[in-house]
Short mmCIF file of C-alpha atoms in Angstrom, two decimals:
data_model
loop_
_atom_site.label_atom_id
_atom_site.label_comp_id
_atom_site.label_asym_id
_atom_site.label_seq_id
_atom_site.Cartn_x
_atom_site.Cartn_y
_atom_site.Cartn_z
CA GLU W 1 -20.78 36.71 -4.09
CA ASN W 2 -17.62 33.91 -3.40
CA VAL W 3 -16.43 33.61 -0.37
CA LYS W 4 -13.29 31.75 0.91
CA ILE W 5 -12.71 31.04 4.53
CA SER W 6 -9.11 30.71 6.03
CA ALA W 7 -8.61 29.75 9.63
CA THR W 8 -5.77 32.67 10.19
CA GLY W 9 -5.77 34.77 7.23
CA ALA W 10 -8.33 37.85 5.93
CA GLN W 11 -10.78 37.21 2.94
CA HIS W 12 -12.99 40.07 1.54
CA GLY W 13 -16.68 39.80 0.45
CA GLY W 14 -18.95 41.89 -1.71
CA GLY W 15 -19.08 43.44 -4.80
CA ASP W 16 -17.24 46.12 -6.22
CA GLY W 17 -16.97 49.56 -4.60
CA GLU W 18 -17.59 50.05 -0.85
CA ASP W 19 -19.74 46.89 -0.07
CA TRP W 20 -16.90 44.74 1.39
CA ILE W 21 -16.69 42.73 4.32
CA CYS W 22 -13.39 41.50 5.83
CA LEU W 23 -13.83 38.36 7.55
CA ALA W 24 -10.85 36.81 9.26
CA GLY W 25 -9.63 34.21 11.87
CA VAL W 26 -7.55 33.61 14.42
CA ASP W 27 -5.84 30.29 16.09
CA ASP W 28 -6.89 29.87 19.55
CA ILE W 29 -5.14 32.02 22.25
CA GLU W 30 -3.91 29.05 24.11
CA ALA W 31 -1.83 27.93 21.57
CA ASP W 32 -0.08 31.16 22.14
CA ILE W 33 0.22 30.13 26.06
CA LEU W 34 1.09 26.60 25.58
CA HIS W 35 3.66 27.13 22.91
CA TYR W 36 2.26 25.18 20.02
CA SER W 37 4.98 25.54 17.45
CA GLY W 38 3.01 27.01 14.26
CA HIS W 39 0.19 27.67 15.68
CA GLY W 40 -0.84 30.83 17.77
CA MET W 41 -2.94 34.23 17.83
CA ASP W 42 -1.41 35.88 14.62
CA LEU W 43 -3.23 39.30 14.41
CA VAL W 44 -1.05 40.66 11.95
CA LYS W 45 -1.24 37.88 9.77
CA ALA W 46 -5.04 37.96 10.18
CA LEU W 47 -5.77 41.43 9.59
CA GLY W 48 -3.15 42.14 7.40
CA GLY W 49 -5.57 42.72 4.50
CA CYS W 50 -8.38 44.20 6.65
CA SER W 51 -8.82 48.17 5.69
CA PRO W 52 -10.10 50.24 8.48
CA ASP W 53 -12.55 51.55 5.73
CA HIS W 54 -14.60 48.24 5.65
CA THR W 55 -16.42 46.09 7.84
CA THR W 56 -14.21 43.91 9.53
CA ILE W 57 -15.29 40.59 11.54
CA LEU W 58 -13.20 38.71 13.59
CA LEU W 59 -13.68 35.10 14.62
CA ALA W 60 -11.86 34.06 17.39
CA HIS W 61 -12.47 31.11 19.93
CA GLN W 62 -11.88 32.66 23.20
CA PRO W 63 -13.34 35.91 24.70
CA LEU W 64 -9.75 36.69 25.97
CA ALA W 65 -8.71 37.09 22.18
CA ALA W 66 -11.13 39.61 21.55
CA LYS W 67 -9.71 41.86 24.45
CA ARG W 68 -6.19 41.07 22.80
CA ALA W 69 -7.43 42.00 19.61
CA LEU W 70 -9.55 45.35 20.36
CA GLN W 71 -6.08 46.35 21.72
CA ALA W 72 -4.12 45.71 18.80
CA ARG W 73 -6.85 46.92 16.38
CA PRO W 74 -10.08 48.72 17.82
CA ASP W 75 -11.47 49.48 14.02
CA ILE W 76 -12.60 45.78 14.25
CA ASN W 77 -16.52 46.07 14.02
CA LEU W 78 -17.68 42.46 15.23
CA ILE W 79 -15.85 39.82 16.92
CA LEU W 80 -17.43 36.36 17.45
CA SER W 81 -16.38 33.98 19.84
CA GLY W 82 -17.31 31.52 22.34
CA HIS W 83 -15.45 28.90 24.59
CA THR W 84 -16.96 29.94 28.21
CA HIS W 85 -20.25 27.42 27.42
CA ALA W 86 -21.54 30.66 29.92
CA GLY W 87 -20.15 28.89 32.61
CA GLN W 88 -21.95 25.59 31.84
CA ILE W 89 -22.12 24.21 35.64
CA PHE W 90 -23.00 26.55 38.82
CA PRO W 91 -20.38 27.35 40.62
CA LEU W 92 -18.09 27.17 37.52
CA ASN W 93 -19.93 29.84 35.73
CA VAL W 94 -19.15 32.33 38.43
CA ALA W 95 -15.49 31.43 37.99
CA ALA W 96 -16.04 31.80 34.08
CA TYR W 97 -17.67 34.88 34.78
CA LEU W 98 -14.75 36.68 36.53
CA LEU W 99 -12.12 35.16 34.36
CA ASN W 100 -13.60 36.19 30.80
CA PRO W 101 -13.79 40.29 29.77
CA PHE W 102 -16.37 39.02 27.64
CA PHE W 103 -18.87 36.07 29.58
CA ALA W 104 -21.92 35.58 27.11
CA GLY W 105 -24.04 37.81 24.97
CA LEU W 106 -23.71 40.75 23.14
CA TYR W 107 -21.33 43.51 24.07
CA GLN W 108 -20.83 46.96 22.74
CA VAL W 109 -17.35 48.03 23.06
CA ALA W 110 -17.57 51.56 21.05
CA GLN W 111 -19.72 53.00 19.05
CA THR W 112 -19.26 50.75 15.74
CA THR W 113 -17.49 47.77 17.58
CA PHE W 114 -19.31 44.59 19.30
CA VAL W 115 -18.69 41.35 20.79
CA TYR W 116 -20.87 38.50 21.06
CA VAL W 117 -20.17 35.46 22.89
CA SER W 118 -21.79 32.27 22.23
CA PRO W 119 -23.01 30.05 24.81
CA GLY W 120 -22.66 26.99 22.61
CA THR W 121 -25.08 24.53 22.02
CA ALA W 122 -23.06 21.75 23.70
CA TYR W 123 -20.71 20.83 26.94
CA TYR W 124 -17.34 20.62 28.26
CA GLY W 125 -16.56 17.01 30.15
CA ILE W 126 -19.63 16.80 32.05
CA PRO W 127 -22.80 16.33 29.79
CA MET W 128 -25.04 18.86 31.35
CA ARG W 129 -25.87 22.15 31.90
CA LEU W 130 -26.85 23.90 35.31
CA GLY W 131 -27.38 27.46 35.35
CA SER W 132 -26.78 27.82 31.87
CA ARG W 133 -28.71 27.78 28.88
CA ALA W 134 -27.64 26.05 25.34
CA GLU W 135 -28.25 28.22 22.16
CA ILE W 136 -28.00 28.65 18.47
CA THR W 137 -27.27 32.24 17.33
CA GLU W 138 -28.63 33.35 13.97
CA LEU W 139 -26.68 36.77 13.30
CA ILE W 140 -28.37 39.23 10.54
CA LEU W 141 -25.96 41.30 9.04
CA ARG W 142 -27.54 44.65 7.55
CA ARG W 143 -26.02 47.59 6.01
CA ALA W 144 -25.94 50.69 8.32
#
């Protein structure tokens, strides 16, 4: 099948009929906070082409974006996120845990809604991890 990826717009993939997946992405939520012109988490633009009748997957760098996205569109089925590095270094992992609604791993938010936060494979700043693990995640999507 043909799949197109867009940083801030919805794309559909699948065959004819009901087998559609809407894959959408949003800019980093920090772009809103830091007032970067032309950037920001535009959920209306990103999810505008996503019908509640089809499976919707949203790519959002920060887990804070997942919380905002689900408040606006509770019909999103899966949000894939990262950013936290699972805290990376003790005691920073305690702060990361307290500041993020979703810290690391898989969360079931509703009957058909999940958020997955990858701890990532690398690091931020100091080239080490202490009290957190690196992870390469493989997600397998199956028809329900």
